[in-house]
Short mmCIF file of C-alpha atoms in Angstrom, two decimals:
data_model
loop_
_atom_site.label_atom_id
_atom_site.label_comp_id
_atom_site.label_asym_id
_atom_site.label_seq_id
_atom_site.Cartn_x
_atom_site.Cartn_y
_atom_site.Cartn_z
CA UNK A 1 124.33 105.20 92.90
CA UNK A 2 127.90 104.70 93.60
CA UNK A 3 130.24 106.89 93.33
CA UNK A 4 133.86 106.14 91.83
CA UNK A 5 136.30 108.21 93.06
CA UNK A 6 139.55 105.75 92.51
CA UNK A 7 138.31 103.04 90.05
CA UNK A 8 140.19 99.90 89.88
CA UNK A 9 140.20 97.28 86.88
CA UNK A 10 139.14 93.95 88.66
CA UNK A 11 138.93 91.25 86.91
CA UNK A 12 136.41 88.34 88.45
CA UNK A 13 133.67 86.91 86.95
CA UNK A 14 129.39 87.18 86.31
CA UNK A 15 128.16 84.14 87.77
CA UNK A 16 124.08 84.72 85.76
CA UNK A 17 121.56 86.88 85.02
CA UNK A 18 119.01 88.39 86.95
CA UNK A 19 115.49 89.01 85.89
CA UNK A 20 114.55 92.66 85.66
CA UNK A 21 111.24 92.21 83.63
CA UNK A 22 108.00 90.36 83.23
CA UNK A 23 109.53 87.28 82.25
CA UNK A 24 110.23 84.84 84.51
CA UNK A 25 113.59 83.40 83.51
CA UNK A 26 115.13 80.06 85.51
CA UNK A 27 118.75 81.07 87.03
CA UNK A 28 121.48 79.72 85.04
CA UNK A 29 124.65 79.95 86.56
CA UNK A 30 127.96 81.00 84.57
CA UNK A 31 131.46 81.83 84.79
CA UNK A 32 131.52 84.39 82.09
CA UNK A 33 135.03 86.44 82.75
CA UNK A 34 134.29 89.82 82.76
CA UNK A 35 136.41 93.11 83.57
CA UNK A 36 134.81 96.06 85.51
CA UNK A 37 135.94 99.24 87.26
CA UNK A 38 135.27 99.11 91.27
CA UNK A 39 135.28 101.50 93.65
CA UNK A 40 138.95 101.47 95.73
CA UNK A 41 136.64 100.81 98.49
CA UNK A 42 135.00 97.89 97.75
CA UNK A 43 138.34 95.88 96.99
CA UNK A 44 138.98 94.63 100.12
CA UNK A 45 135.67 93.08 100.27
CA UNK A 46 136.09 91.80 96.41
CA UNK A 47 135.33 88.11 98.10
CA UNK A 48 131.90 88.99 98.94
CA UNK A 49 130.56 90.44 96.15
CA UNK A 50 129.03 88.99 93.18
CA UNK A 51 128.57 90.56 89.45
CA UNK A 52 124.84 89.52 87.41
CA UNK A 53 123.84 90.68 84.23
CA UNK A 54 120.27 92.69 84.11
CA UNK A 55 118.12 90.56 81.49
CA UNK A 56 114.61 93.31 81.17
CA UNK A 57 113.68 96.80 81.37
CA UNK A 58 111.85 97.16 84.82
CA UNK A 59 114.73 98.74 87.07
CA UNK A 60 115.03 101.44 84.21
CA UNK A 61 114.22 104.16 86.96
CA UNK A 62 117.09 103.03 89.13
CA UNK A 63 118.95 103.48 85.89
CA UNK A 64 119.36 99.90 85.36
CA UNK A 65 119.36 98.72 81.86
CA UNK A 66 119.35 95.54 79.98
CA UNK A 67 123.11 94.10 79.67
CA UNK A 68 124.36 96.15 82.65
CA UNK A 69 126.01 94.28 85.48
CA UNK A 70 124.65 94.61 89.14
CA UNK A 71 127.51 94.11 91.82
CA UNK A 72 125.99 92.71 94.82
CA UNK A 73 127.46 91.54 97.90
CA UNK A 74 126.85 87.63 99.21
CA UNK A 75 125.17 88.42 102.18
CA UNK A 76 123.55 91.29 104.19
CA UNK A 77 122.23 92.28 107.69
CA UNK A 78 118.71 93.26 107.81
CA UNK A 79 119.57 96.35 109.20
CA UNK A 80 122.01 97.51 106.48
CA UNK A 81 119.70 98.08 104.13
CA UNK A 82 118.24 101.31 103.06
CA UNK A 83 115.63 102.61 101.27
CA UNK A 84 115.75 102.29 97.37
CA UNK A 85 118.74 99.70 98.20
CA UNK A 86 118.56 97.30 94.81
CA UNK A 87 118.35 93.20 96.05
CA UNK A 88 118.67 90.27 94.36
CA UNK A 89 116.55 87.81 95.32
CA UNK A 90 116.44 84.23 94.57
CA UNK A 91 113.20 82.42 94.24
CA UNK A 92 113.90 78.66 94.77
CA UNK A 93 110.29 77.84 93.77
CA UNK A 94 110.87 79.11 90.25
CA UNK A 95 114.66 78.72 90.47
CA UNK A 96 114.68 82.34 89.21
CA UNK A 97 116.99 85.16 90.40
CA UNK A 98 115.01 88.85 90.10
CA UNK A 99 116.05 92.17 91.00
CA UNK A 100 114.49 94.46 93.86
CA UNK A 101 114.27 97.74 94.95
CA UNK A 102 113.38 97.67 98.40
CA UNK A 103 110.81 100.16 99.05
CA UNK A 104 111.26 101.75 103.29
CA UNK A 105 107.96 103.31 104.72
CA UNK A 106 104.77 104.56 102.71
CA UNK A 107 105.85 105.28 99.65
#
């Protein structure tokens, strides 16, 4: 979970929704404005980051709810990310975005 020590408005926009459920929902992309606070850090790399809204109740126990917003950024090395690190992944078979929680090791 981030934490925000200096929030700052920013004003950009959430470009879909990402599954978070059973329910297999195609990607449908949007240019809903929407206003959010962000982390001082993360500003400078506002151009790499995307916003999606959680559609479904599986990421509960990451604390992710329906109708919250995931910030994401564009693209990642392999090697950045961690374990319990939340992904969105785009499956171009069902044209269907879904949220991950990449699981590191045997748990």
């Amino acid at each position: 979970m981030l934490s925000i020590r200096k929030p700052i408005i920013w004003r950009t926009h959430c470009i879909g929704d990402i599954n978070a459920g059973r329910k297999v929902l195609p990607f449908i992309p949007q240019r809903q404005p929407i206003t959010i606070l962000l982390p001082e850090n993360l500003i400078s790399k506002a151009n790499d980051i995307i916003v999606l809204r959680i559609v479904g109740s599986s990421m509960t126990g990451a604390r992710l709810r329906d109708g919250d917003y995931l910030i994401c950024r564009r693209q990642f090395e392999k090697w950045e990310i961690k374990a319990d690190t939340i992904c969105a992944v785009m499956i171009r078979s069902l044209n269907s975005m879904v949220a991950k929680r990449i699981r590191v090791g045997n748990k």
